[in-house]
Structures are given as structure tokens and as C-alpha cells.
Amino acid sequence: MARLTGRRIVLGITGSISAYKAAEVVRGLIQEEADVRVTMTKEAMHFIGPMTFTALTGHPVAIEQFPSHGQPGEEHIDLTIWADVIAVVPATGNIIGKMANGLADDLLSTVLLACDVPCCLAPAMNFRMLGNPAVQANMDVLRKRGYHIIESAYGPLANGEIGEGRLADPDQIVEAIAILADSRRDLAGRRVLISAGPTVEPIDPVRFITNRSSGKMGFSIARMAAQRGASVTLITGPTNQPDPYGVTVERVKSAEDMHQTVFHHLDGQDAVIMVAAVADYRPKQTADHKIKKGASTLILEMERTRDILKEIAQNKPPVLVGFAVETHEGLQYAKQKLIDKNLDLIVYNDITVEGAGFDADTNIVTLLHRDGREEVLPKQLKIEIADRIMDEVVALLHTQETVLS
Ligand code: CTP
């Protein structure tokens, strides 16, 4: 199962130069197994043709409010009833104005007037239009009415100027739609802190010691926690993963940086999930200058770093989850870490198994619970494993509240 399996998304496209990027958004939604229907304004068709979207979605594009064939005049209601989420990508100043003022003079604006499902819009326009007080006031009205605005980005605009108003990144838009389409919200009001990625420990200004962690597992958990409604802080070592939508991201380098940043954000967290592959040792000294070659061997003296998870456990948040990446006799080591680090759950990951471990999109893990239960999960996408781990976090939070009440 992908993130949007079986979810029905109506994408409304309006007349901005960035309308061509809506094709990438549709592709992203389909990759996540959504069923997508597209409706375009006549202005949008100046920038991209409907055939592209028919080919991508496998459905005809809805354009006319009063089509010459079929059931006239009911398409707006049909689309609204069908949709789980409606997204306007890109949203021009004009459609934003119409939505804020309840105007409906074409198919898309009529669909939006009839919309009673979650709705988001991704504005795209020149910074002069975006900065216009009328546009800002209209967006405020929409925010207050519960529309989700996927904020535009700063950067090069269509005419070569630099400023606010670029359509948000298509991946981020897909992410925002996935969050809106998930009706569970079982982590709403919860704060979750997640660590991810490797750490890097400098030897000299040009060299460092690190590990193979890609960050994919931790980022997937952050995405899933945000999708289920949590307020998420992600503290990550160096990776090339982009910031997940709606997540506060802190990028750090060394184990010591990670320690400081985790403890800075620790207060008030409902759950902490340490996925990061934190270095256990770092060079005792970092050379100021590049170390030049000399003798045939070089000995680096290393010292232990602090065990972040163990220190968190001394003042344990309601839910504490660790990971154990192992290559041999892993189950025994993982069980020992669950006890030593006073965890509620440890996710054991044998990276020697095909389809598991670093940099892959899939993983094979075993969940080891404090009460001795062991669950071997089948090979699946990291995002699916992340969802399963969040099920456990939700269950642990409920159990603790039941015990306390
Ligand atoms: N961890 C941590 N701080 C460290 C080392 C590890 O918080 N300095 C956390 C990891 O994020 C993970 C868990 O502890 O959630 C287990 O990490 P792992 O590297 O598997 O185990 P270690 O405790 O470092 O033991 P060893 O390296 O001997 O297997």
C-alpha cells in the first residue's frame, strides 16, 4: 500500500505559467496510488493541454460547466461527491479571489463552491500580485475558513525576476495532499521528536568518519507522524533527503550536535523515536590542518560519544522508541538494548538481509515490545513500516493514558 491507495483526488488547474508543474503533481499522486480526476480552467489550457492529464490519469479532463453531451450542469456536484480531497494547483490570484468571495462562474469555481471535503491550494503568481493586500486578505479569509494553503516559494519567477510566488515544489504538494487525505488524525495534538540519518565526526578540515545511513527510514517516520496529525520535529544528520512537508527540520552534523539539538527540543514531547545512526566514537582530536601523509600507518585515537537514547531514558518521555541496526546475533543485541536503554519499543533491523537496511526504499524489521512480544514485519516500503511504527506509538500513548486515568 502506498500513501494514497484508493484515495480520490480532484486536481483543479488554473492559468499560471506553472500549470505545467501540475503534471508532475498528478504523476506523484498516481505513484502514491491515488485515483485522480483533473478539472482545468480555460485559462490553464493556454499553458498546458488537457491531453497530458487525460493520458496521466486515464480519465477525461472536466472543463465545461455545461458540456454539450452527458448530464448537463451536474459535473461540479459529481466531482465534489466523488472527491476525498480537492486541490487547486496552481492557484492564481483570480481563483483565490473567487473562492474567498464565493463566486462561481466556471466549472472549477463551481466545484469549489460546492466543496465539502478537505481542500488545499498552492498559490503561484508574481510577487507583486502575491503582495497585493487584496490577495493577502483573500488568503487570510480562506485560511480562517479551514482551507490549507501550500505556501509558495521564493526564487526565480516566470519573467526572470526573483521573489516570492513560485509554485511550491511538486513533491511537497503531493505530500501536503497526502496529509490532507489521511482522515485518521490519531496523532493530532501530539508532539513527536524523531532523529534520522548518520552523524559525521571530523578528523581534519577535509576528512571525516561517518556511516551508511541514508536517513530514509527516519524521514519516512517523520512523514507518517505528520500525516497522522502530529507536530513533528526531525533532527537529522547529513542526508540528501528533502525536508518533509509540515515538519520542523533541524540539520546537524556530529553526534555532539545531535545530542545538543535533541535535548534542546526534548521538553514536552509525547514520543521520541531515535532512528539516527549516531557515531559511538569520534576522533579524540580534530586536526586544525589537513593531516599530511608520512609513516606507513596512522593511528587515530577515538573517544566515546554520549549515548543520546540512554540519556533521554533517564527522564523518559511517555513513549520512547529505539532502533537496532545489526549484522549478526541481532535479536539478542536488540533485546538487550530494549532493556538497557529503558525503551517501550525497539525496531530491530538486520541489514544483511536482501531488501533491508541502508539506502533501500524497502526494509524488513522486527518490532520488539517491552512485554516480550516479537513481531516480524514482511518486507515492505519504509513508508509502510513507518505507518506500522506509528500504530504502535498511538497504542502506547493510549495505554499510558489508560494506566494514568
Ligand atoms: N543511539 C544514541 N546515541 C548513541 C548511539 C546510539 O541515541 N551514541 C541510539 C540509536 O539512535 C538507536 C539506538 O541507540 O536508536 C541503538 O543504536 P545502535 O547503534 O544500534 O546501538 P549502540 O547502542 O550504539 O550499540 P552498538 O553500536 O554496540 O551496537
GROMACS .gro file of C-alpha atoms and ligand atoms in nm:
model
  434
    1MET     CA    1   0.000   0.000   0.000
    2ALA     CA    2   0.125   0.344  -0.091
    3ARG     CA    3   0.026   0.661   0.091
    4LEU     CA    4  -0.280   0.742  -0.119
    5THR     CA    5  -0.405   0.397  -0.217
    6GLY     CA    6  -0.771   0.425  -0.308
    7ARG     CA    7  -0.794   0.794  -0.219
    8ARG     CA    8  -0.981   1.011  -0.470
    9ILE     CA    9  -0.824   1.345  -0.552
   10VAL     CA   10  -0.970   1.618  -0.772
   11LEU     CA   11  -0.697   1.848  -0.901
   12GLY     CA   12  -0.811   2.189  -1.026
   13ILE     CA   13  -0.565   2.365  -1.255
   14THR     CA   14  -0.578   2.740  -1.317
   15GLY     CA   15  -0.399   2.973  -1.558
   16SER     CA   16  -0.047   3.027  -1.429
   17ILE     CA   17   0.275   2.959  -1.621
   18SER     CA   18   0.349   2.695  -1.356
   19ALA     CA   19   0.042   2.494  -1.471
   20TYR     CA   20   0.283   2.253  -1.643
   21LYS     CA   21   0.411   2.150  -1.299
   22ALA     CA   22   0.062   2.018  -1.221
   23ALA     CA   23   0.155   1.724  -1.447
   24GLU     CA   24   0.434   1.634  -1.204
   25VAL     CA   25   0.193   1.662  -0.913
   26VAL     CA   26  -0.050   1.427  -1.090
   27ARG     CA   27   0.231   1.178  -1.153
   28GLY     CA   28   0.334   1.195  -0.787
   29LEU     CA   29  -0.025   1.136  -0.674
   30ILE     CA   30  -0.059   0.838  -0.909
   31GLN     CA   31   0.272   0.694  -0.786
   32GLU     CA   32   0.115   0.704  -0.441
   33GLU     CA   33  -0.175   0.507  -0.593
   34ALA     CA   34  -0.436   0.785  -0.579
   35ASP     CA   35  -0.726   0.796  -0.824
   36VAL     CA   36  -0.701   1.143  -0.979
   37ARG     CA   37  -0.952   1.348  -1.180
   38VAL     CA   38  -0.848   1.679  -1.330
   39THR     CA   39  -1.052   1.988  -1.400
   40MET     CA   40  -0.894   2.284  -1.578
   41THR     CA   41  -0.999   2.641  -1.640
   42LYS     CA   42  -0.990   2.771  -1.998
   43GLU     CA   43  -0.701   2.999  -1.895
   44ALA     CA   44  -0.497   2.698  -1.774
   45MET     CA   45  -0.525   2.549  -2.124
   46HIS     CA   46  -0.313   2.837  -2.257
   47PHE     CA   47  -0.024   2.684  -2.063
   48ILE     CA   48  -0.079   2.306  -2.088
   49GLY     CA   49  -0.322   2.087  -2.282
   50PRO     CA   50  -0.584   1.857  -2.128
   51MET     CA   51  -0.448   1.559  -2.326
   52THR     CA   52  -0.148   1.542  -2.090
   53PHE     CA   53  -0.377   1.493  -1.792
   54THR     CA   54  -0.608   1.251  -1.969
   55ALA     CA   55  -0.303   1.039  -2.051
   56LEU     CA   56  -0.165   1.058  -1.696
   57THR     CA   57  -0.492   0.994  -1.510
   58GLY     CA   58  -0.675   0.770  -1.757
   59HIS     CA   59  -0.984   0.992  -1.720
   60PRO     CA   60  -1.116   1.273  -1.939
   61VAL     CA   61  -1.044   1.623  -1.811
   62ALA     CA   62  -1.350   1.818  -1.696
   63ILE     CA   63  -1.356   2.164  -1.850
   64GLU     CA   64  -1.711   2.267  -1.941
   65GLN     CA   65  -1.969   2.354  -1.683
   66PHE     CA   66  -2.239   2.285  -1.937
   67PRO     CA   67  -2.099   2.009  -2.162
   68SER     CA   68  -2.281   1.952  -2.490
   69HIS     CA   69  -2.332   1.582  -2.407
   70GLY     CA   70  -2.392   1.382  -2.091
   71GLN     CA   71  -2.581   1.512  -1.791
   72PRO     CA   72  -2.565   1.889  -1.827
   73GLY     CA   73  -2.478   2.108  -1.535
   74GLU     CA   74  -2.416   1.837  -1.273
   75GLU     CA   75  -2.045   1.777  -1.320
   76HIS     CA   76  -1.948   2.009  -1.034
   77ILE     CA   77  -2.164   1.815  -0.789
   78ASP     CA   78  -2.049   1.478  -0.926
   79LEU     CA   79  -1.682   1.574  -0.881
   80THR     CA   80  -1.741   1.707  -0.530
   81ILE     CA   81  -1.927   1.396  -0.421
   82TRP     CA   82  -1.658   1.176  -0.572
   83ALA     CA   83  -1.357   1.354  -0.415
   84ASP     CA   84  -1.186   1.282  -0.082
   85VAL     CA   85  -0.970   1.591  -0.130
   86ILE     CA   86  -0.979   1.882  -0.375
   87ALA     CA   87  -0.651   2.060  -0.454
   88VAL     CA   88  -0.606   2.372  -0.667
   89VAL     CA   89  -0.260   2.359  -0.826
   90PRO     CA   90  -0.153   2.617  -0.926
   91ALA     CA   91  -0.396   2.867  -0.774
   92THR     CA   92  -0.396   3.212  -0.937
   93GLY     CA   93  -0.489   3.535  -0.759
   94ASN     CA   94  -0.815   3.520  -0.954
   95ILE     CA   95  -0.931   3.177  -0.826
   96ILE     CA   96  -0.823   3.273  -0.473
   97GLY     CA   97  -1.038   3.587  -0.501
   98LYS     CA   98  -1.334   3.388  -0.632
   99MET     CA   99  -1.305   3.128  -0.355
  100ALA     CA  100  -1.279   3.391  -0.082
  101ASN     CA  101  -1.587   3.569  -0.214
  102GLY     CA  102  -1.800   3.268  -0.302
  103LEU     CA  103  -1.805   3.337  -0.676
  104ALA     CA  104  -1.869   3.061  -0.928
  105ASP     CA  105  -1.860   3.136  -1.298
  106ASP     CA  106  -1.695   2.828  -1.446
  107LEU     CA  107  -1.667   2.457  -1.367
  108LEU     CA  108  -1.372   2.475  -1.125
  109SER     CA  109  -1.505   2.769  -0.922
  110THR     CA  110  -1.844   2.594  -0.906
  111VAL     CA  111  -1.680   2.270  -0.788
  112LEU     CA  112  -1.503   2.474  -0.519
  113LEU     CA  113  -1.824   2.646  -0.414
  114ALA     CA  114  -1.989   2.304  -0.372
  115CYS     CA  115  -1.681   2.154  -0.200
  116ASP     CA  116  -1.746   1.997   0.142
  117VAL     CA  117  -1.429   1.786   0.165
  118PRO     CA  118  -1.078   1.897   0.272
  119CYS     CA  119  -0.939   2.144   0.020
  120CYS     CA  120  -0.592   2.286  -0.037
  121LEU     CA  121  -0.448   2.535  -0.279
  122ALA     CA  122  -0.096   2.608  -0.398
  123PRO     CA  123  -0.071   2.976  -0.499
  124ALA     CA  124   0.161   3.076  -0.783
  125MET     CA  125   0.194   3.431  -0.913
  126ASN     CA  126   0.437   3.719  -0.949
  127PHE     CA  127   0.544   3.866  -0.613
  128ARG     CA  128   0.368   4.193  -0.698
  129MET     CA  129   0.033   4.016  -0.720
  130LEU     CA  130   0.106   3.798  -0.419
  131GLY     CA  131   0.192   4.105  -0.215
  132ASN     CA  132  -0.128   4.284  -0.311
  133PRO     CA  133  -0.331   4.341   0.007
  134ALA     CA  134  -0.643   4.209  -0.166
  135VAL     CA  135  -0.475   3.875  -0.242
  136GLN     CA  136  -0.332   3.855   0.111
  137ALA     CA  137  -0.671   3.935   0.262
  138ASN     CA  138  -0.839   3.670   0.045
  139MET     CA  139  -0.582   3.411   0.154
  140ASP     CA  140  -0.642   3.503   0.519
  141VAL     CA  141  -1.015   3.455   0.470
  142LEU     CA  142  -0.952   3.110   0.319
  143ARG     CA  143  -0.713   3.009   0.600
  144LYS     CA  144  -0.972   3.109   0.860
  145ARG     CA  145  -1.232   2.900   0.679
  146GLY     CA  146  -1.009   2.593   0.708
  147TYR     CA  147  -0.855   2.581   0.361
  148HIS     CA  148  -0.498   2.458   0.364
  149ILE     CA  149  -0.259   2.688   0.179
  150ILE     CA  150   0.059   2.527   0.046
  151GLU     CA  151   0.276   2.836   0.064
  152SER     CA  152   0.457   2.948  -0.249
  153ALA     CA  153   0.836   2.958  -0.251
  154TYR     CA  154   1.100   3.228  -0.302
  155GLY     CA  155   1.310   3.202  -0.618
  156PRO     CA  156   1.322   3.277  -0.991
  157LEU     CA  157   0.980   3.371  -1.131
  158ALA     CA  158   0.845   3.327  -1.485
  159ASN     CA  159   0.975   3.664  -1.608
  160GLY     CA  160   1.322   3.610  -1.464
  161GLU     CA  161   1.269   3.824  -1.154
  162ILE     CA  162   1.348   3.677  -0.814
  163GLY     CA  163   1.086   3.685  -0.543
  164GLU     CA  164   0.807   3.512  -0.355
  165GLY     CA  165   0.537   3.344  -0.558
  166ARG     CA  166   0.693   3.033  -0.717
  167LEU     CA  167   0.468   2.732  -0.703
  168ALA     CA  168   0.575   2.506  -0.413
  169ASP     CA  169   0.782   2.203  -0.511
  170PRO     CA  170   0.557   1.932  -0.671
  171ASP     CA  171   0.681   1.669  -0.420
  172GLN     CA  172   0.583   1.898  -0.134
  173ILE     CA  173   0.240   1.948  -0.288
  174VAL     CA  174   0.189   1.570  -0.313
  175GLU     CA  175   0.300   1.544   0.048
  176ALA     CA  176   0.053   1.813   0.160
  177ILE     CA  177  -0.229   1.638  -0.026
  178ALA     CA  178  -0.134   1.304   0.138
  179ILE     CA  179  -0.157   1.470   0.480
  180LEU     CA  180  -0.497   1.617   0.398
  181ALA     CA  181  -0.626   1.288   0.256
  182ASP     CA  182  -0.545   1.090   0.572
  183SER     CA  183  -0.857   1.106   0.784
  184ARG     CA  184  -0.707   0.924   1.084
  185ARG     CA  185  -0.557   1.228   1.264
  186ASP     CA  186  -0.485   0.993   1.559
  187LEU     CA  187  -0.171   1.189   1.650
  188ALA     CA  188  -0.339   1.531   1.641
  189GLY     CA  189  -0.223   1.742   1.935
  190ARG     CA  190   0.079   1.512   1.996
  191ARG     CA  191   0.441   1.620   1.974
  192VAL     CA  192   0.683   1.371   1.826
  193LEU     CA  193   1.060   1.408   1.803
  194ILE     CA  194   1.245   1.191   1.551
  195SER     CA  195   1.616   1.162   1.479
  196ALA     CA  196   1.744   1.038   1.144
  197GLY     CA  197   2.047   0.989   0.922
  198PRO     CA  198   2.413   0.941   1.006
  199THR     CA  199   2.641   1.167   1.205
  200VAL     CA  200   2.980   1.283   1.077
  201GLU     CA  201   3.282   1.314   1.301
  202PRO     CA  202   3.563   1.531   1.164
  203ILE     CA  203   3.923   1.408   1.152
  204ASP     CA  204   4.066   1.723   0.992
  205PRO     CA  205   3.922   2.002   0.771
  206VAL     CA  206   3.885   1.765   0.473
  207ARG     CA  207   3.813   1.422   0.624
  208PHE     CA  208   3.551   1.270   0.847
  209ILE     CA  209   3.415   0.940   0.980
  210THR     CA  210   3.054   0.854   0.909
  211ASN     CA  211   2.826   0.555   0.831
  212ARG     CA  212   2.596   0.434   0.556
  213SER     CA  213   2.265   0.561   0.694
  214SER     CA  214   2.065   0.739   0.419
  215GLY     CA  215   1.803   0.890   0.650
  216LYS     CA  216   1.519   0.729   0.451
  217MET     CA  217   1.373   0.534   0.744
  218GLY     CA  218   1.374   0.830   0.984
  219PHE     CA  219   1.234   1.068   0.722
  220SER     CA  220   0.957   0.818   0.641
  221ILE     CA  221   0.864   0.806   1.009
  222ALA     CA  222   0.859   1.187   1.026
  223ARG     CA  223   0.633   1.200   0.718
  224MET     CA  224   0.394   0.943   0.859
  225ALA     CA  225   0.379   1.110   1.201
  226ALA     CA  226   0.296   1.443   1.030
  227GLN     CA  227   0.041   1.272   0.804
  228ARG     CA  228  -0.138   1.137   1.112
  229GLY     CA  229  -0.157   1.482   1.264
  230ALA     CA  230   0.145   1.507   1.498
  231SER     CA  231   0.354   1.818   1.542
  232VAL     CA  232   0.687   1.675   1.432
  233THR     CA  233   1.046   1.783   1.493
  234LEU     CA  234   1.302   1.596   1.285
  235ILE     CA  235   1.668   1.618   1.381
  236THR     CA  236   1.884   1.477   1.108
  237GLY     CA  237   2.248   1.424   1.030
  238PRO     CA  238   2.368   1.499   0.675
  239THR     CA  239   2.147   1.333   0.411
  240ASN     CA  240   2.017   1.434   0.071
  241GLN     CA  241   1.654   1.382   0.174
  242PRO     CA  242   1.440   1.696   0.126
  243ASP     CA  243   1.255   1.846   0.424
  244PRO     CA  244   0.923   1.663   0.471
  245TYR     CA  245   0.620   1.890   0.432
  246GLY     CA  246   0.491   2.041   0.755
  247VAL     CA  247   0.780   1.912   0.968
  248THR     CA  248   1.026   2.126   1.166
  249VAL     CA  249   1.367   2.009   1.048
  250GLU     CA  250   1.698   2.068   1.226
  251ARG     CA  251   2.005   1.964   1.030
  252VAL     CA  252   2.310   1.871   1.239
  253LYS     CA  253   2.648   1.713   1.177
  254SER     CA  254   2.820   1.541   1.467
  255ALA     CA  255   2.691   1.317   1.747
  256GLU     CA  256   2.754   1.605   1.986
  257ASP     CA  257   2.546   1.845   1.770
  258MET     CA  258   2.270   1.587   1.761
  259HIS     CA  259   2.285   1.543   2.138
  260GLN     CA  260   2.254   1.918   2.198
  261THR     CA  261   1.975   1.967   1.946
  262VAL     CA  262   1.773   1.668   2.069
  263PHE     CA  263   1.793   1.792   2.429
  264HIS     CA  264   1.704   2.145   2.318
  265HIS     CA  265   1.375   2.014   2.173
  266LEU     CA  266   1.302   1.737   2.425
  267ASP     CA  267   1.074   1.917   2.669
  268GLY     CA  268   0.706   1.838   2.622
  269GLN     CA  269   0.749   1.565   2.358
  270ASP     CA  270   0.491   1.286   2.374
  271ALA     CA  271   0.709   1.043   2.182
  272VAL     CA  272   1.075   1.027   2.089
  273ILE     CA  273   1.192   0.793   1.814
  274MET     CA  274   1.569   0.766   1.773
  275VAL     CA  275   1.632   0.634   1.425
  276ALA     CA  276   1.966   0.810   1.370
  277ALA     CA  277   2.281   0.604   1.331
  278VAL     CA  278   2.475   0.802   1.589
  279ALA     CA  279   2.853   0.755   1.594
  280ASP     CA  280   2.966   0.567   1.904
  281TYR     CA  281   3.320   0.703   1.873
  282ARG     CA  282   3.474   1.022   1.739
  283PRO     CA  283   3.839   1.122   1.685
  284LYS     CA  284   3.973   1.244   2.018
  285GLN     CA  285   4.126   1.540   1.842
  286THR     CA  286   4.026   1.716   1.522
  287ALA     CA  287   4.338   1.844   1.344
  288ASP     CA  288   4.330   2.215   1.252
  289HIS     CA  289   4.516   2.147   0.929
  290LYS     CA  290   4.495   1.869   0.674
  291ILE     CA  291   4.690   1.571   0.805
  292LYS     CA  292   4.979   1.507   0.563
  293LYS     CA  293   5.084   1.155   0.479
  294GLY     CA  294   5.403   1.028   0.641
  295ALA     CA  295   5.459   0.694   0.810
  296SER     CA  296   5.308   0.378   0.656
  297THR     CA  297   5.043   0.357   0.926
  298LEU     CA  298   4.837   0.622   1.101
  299ILE     CA  299   4.668   0.565   1.434
  300LEU     CA  300   4.365   0.775   1.516
  301GLU     CA  301   4.274   0.788   1.880
  302MET     CA  302   3.896   0.773   1.926
  303GLU     CA  303   3.677   0.855   2.224
  304ARG     CA  304   3.321   0.753   2.309
  305THR     CA  305   3.034   0.984   2.226
  306ARG     CA  306   2.737   1.022   2.458
  307ASP     CA  307   2.452   0.773   2.420
  308ILE     CA  308   2.163   1.009   2.345
  309LEU     CA  309   1.889   0.749   2.381
  310LYS     CA  310   2.019   0.629   2.716
  311GLU     CA  311   2.033   0.984   2.848
  312ILE     CA  312   1.677   1.055   2.727
  313ALA     CA  313   1.561   0.742   2.912
  314GLN     CA  314   1.679   0.888   3.244
  315ASN     CA  315   1.389   1.132   3.221
  316LYS     CA  316   1.172   0.922   2.996
  317PRO     CA  317   0.908   1.084   2.771
  318PRO     CA  318   0.572   0.898   2.759
  319VAL     CA  319   0.687   0.690   2.461
  320LEU     CA  320   1.050   0.611   2.380
  321VAL     CA  321   1.142   0.408   2.071
  322GLY     CA  322   1.488   0.300   1.954
  323PHE     CA  323   1.632   0.127   1.652
  324ALA     CA  324   1.888  -0.152   1.650
  325VAL     CA  325   2.080  -0.199   1.329
  326GLU     CA  326   2.269  -0.528   1.350
  327THR     CA  327   2.463  -0.767   1.131
  328HIS     CA  328   2.485  -1.080   1.350
  329GLU     CA  329   2.303  -1.225   1.651
  330GLY     CA  330   2.088  -0.917   1.615
  331LEU     CA  331   1.781  -1.033   1.803
  332GLN     CA  332   1.982  -1.085   2.121
  333TYR     CA  333   2.156  -0.748   2.091
  334ALA     CA  334   1.828  -0.571   2.015
  335LYS     CA  335   1.654  -0.727   2.319
  336GLN     CA  336   1.945  -0.620   2.537
  337LYS     CA  337   1.925  -0.260   2.405
  338LEU     CA  338   1.549  -0.251   2.474
  339ILE     CA  339   1.621  -0.322   2.841
  340ASP     CA  340   1.949  -0.128   2.880
  341LYS     CA  341   1.802   0.186   2.723
  342ASN     CA  342   1.465   0.154   2.904
  343LEU     CA  343   1.263   0.166   2.581
  344ASP     CA  344   0.895   0.096   2.510
  345LEU     CA  345   0.975  -0.048   2.170
  346ILE     CA  346   1.283  -0.129   1.967
  347VAL     CA  347   1.282  -0.176   1.591
  348TYR     CA  348   1.536  -0.442   1.501
  349ASN     CA  349   1.683  -0.422   1.155
  350ASP     CA  350   1.919  -0.690   1.018
  351ILE     CA  351   2.090  -0.504   0.734
  352THR     CA  352   2.248  -0.821   0.591
  353VAL     CA  353   1.910  -0.942   0.463
  354GLU     CA  354   1.825  -0.865   0.096
  355GLY     CA  355   1.574  -0.576   0.077
  356ALA     CA  356   1.660  -0.441   0.422
  357GLY     CA  357   1.877  -0.164   0.556
  358PHE     CA  358   2.056   0.147   0.436
  359ASP     CA  359   1.959   0.341   0.127
  360ALA     CA  360   1.691   0.089   0.016
  361ASP     CA  361   1.329   0.202  -0.021
  362THR     CA  362   1.218  -0.119   0.149
  363ASN     CA  363   1.307  -0.267   0.484
  364ILE     CA  364   1.249  -0.583   0.687
  365VAL     CA  365   1.220  -0.523   1.060
  366THR     CA  366   1.113  -0.695   1.379
  367LEU     CA  367   0.925  -0.499   1.644
  368LEU     CA  368   1.033  -0.598   1.996
  369HIS     CA  369   0.795  -0.485   2.268
  370ARG     CA  370   0.870  -0.433   2.634
  371ASP     CA  371   0.620  -0.706   2.729
  372GLY     CA  372   0.821  -0.960   2.528
  373ARG     CA  373   0.607  -0.964   2.210
  374GLU     CA  374   0.804  -1.001   1.887
  375GLU     CA  375   0.650  -0.914   1.551
  376VAL     CA  376   0.836  -0.985   1.231
  377LEU     CA  377   0.710  -0.749   0.962
  378PRO     CA  378   0.728  -0.862   0.598
  379LYS     CA  379   0.949  -0.679   0.350
  380GLN     CA  380   0.769  -0.357   0.267
  381LEU     CA  381   0.824   0.008   0.181
  382LYS     CA  382   0.986   0.217   0.453
  383ILE     CA  383   0.682   0.446   0.449
  384GLU     CA  384   0.459   0.142   0.525
  385ILE     CA  385   0.688   0.033   0.808
  386ALA     CA  386   0.675   0.391   0.934
  387ASP     CA  387   0.295   0.373   0.939
  388ARG     CA  388   0.309   0.047   1.136
  389ILE     CA  389   0.551   0.201   1.388
  390MET     CA  390   0.316   0.498   1.431
  391ASP     CA  391   0.031   0.249   1.502
  392GLU     CA  392   0.244   0.125   1.793
  393VAL     CA  393   0.318   0.479   1.912
  394VAL     CA  394  -0.057   0.561   1.909
  395ALA     CA  395  -0.132   0.238   2.101
  396LEU     CA  396   0.144   0.307   2.356
  397LEU     CA  397   0.016   0.661   2.415
  398HIS     CA  398  -0.337   0.527   2.473
  399THR     CA  399  -0.218   0.252   2.708
  400GLN     CA  400  -0.027   0.501   2.918
  401GLU     CA  401  -0.323   0.736   2.940
  402THR     CA  402  -0.548   0.447   3.044
  403VAL     CA  403  -0.299   0.349   3.317
  404LEU     CA  404  -0.275   0.708   3.441
  405SER     CA  405  -0.652   0.776   3.447
  406CTP     N1  406   2.197   0.579   1.990
  406CTP     C1  407   2.204   0.701   2.053
  406CTP     N2  408   2.325   0.757   2.083
  406CTP     C2  409   2.439   0.692   2.051
  406CTP     C3  410   2.433   0.566   1.986
  406CTP     C4  411   2.309   0.512   1.957
  406CTP     O1  412   2.100   0.760   2.083
  406CTP     N3  413   2.555   0.749   2.079
  406CTP     C5  414   2.063   0.521   1.963
  406CTP     C6  415   2.033   0.498   1.816
  406CTP     O2  416   1.969   0.611   1.758
  406CTP     C7  417   1.941   0.377   1.820
  406CTP     C8  418   1.987   0.301   1.942
  406CTP     O3  419   2.059   0.394   2.022
  406CTP     O4  420   1.807   0.413   1.840
  406CTP     C9  421   2.074   0.181   1.913
  406CTP     O5  422   2.182   0.223   1.834
  406CTP     P1  423   2.290   0.115   1.783
  406CTP     O6  424   2.396   0.189   1.708
  406CTP     O7  425   2.220   0.000   1.719
  406CTP     O8  426   2.345   0.060   1.918
  406CTP     P2  427   2.450   0.111   2.020
  406CTP     O9  428   2.378   0.140   2.146
  406CTP    O10  429   2.534   0.221   1.962
  406CTP    O11  430   2.535  -0.021   2.042
  406CTP     P3  431   2.636  -0.098   1.941
  406CTP    O12  432   2.692   0.007   1.849
  406CTP    O13  433   2.733  -0.160   2.030
  406CTP    O14  434   2.551  -0.199   1.867
   0.00000   0.00000   0.00000
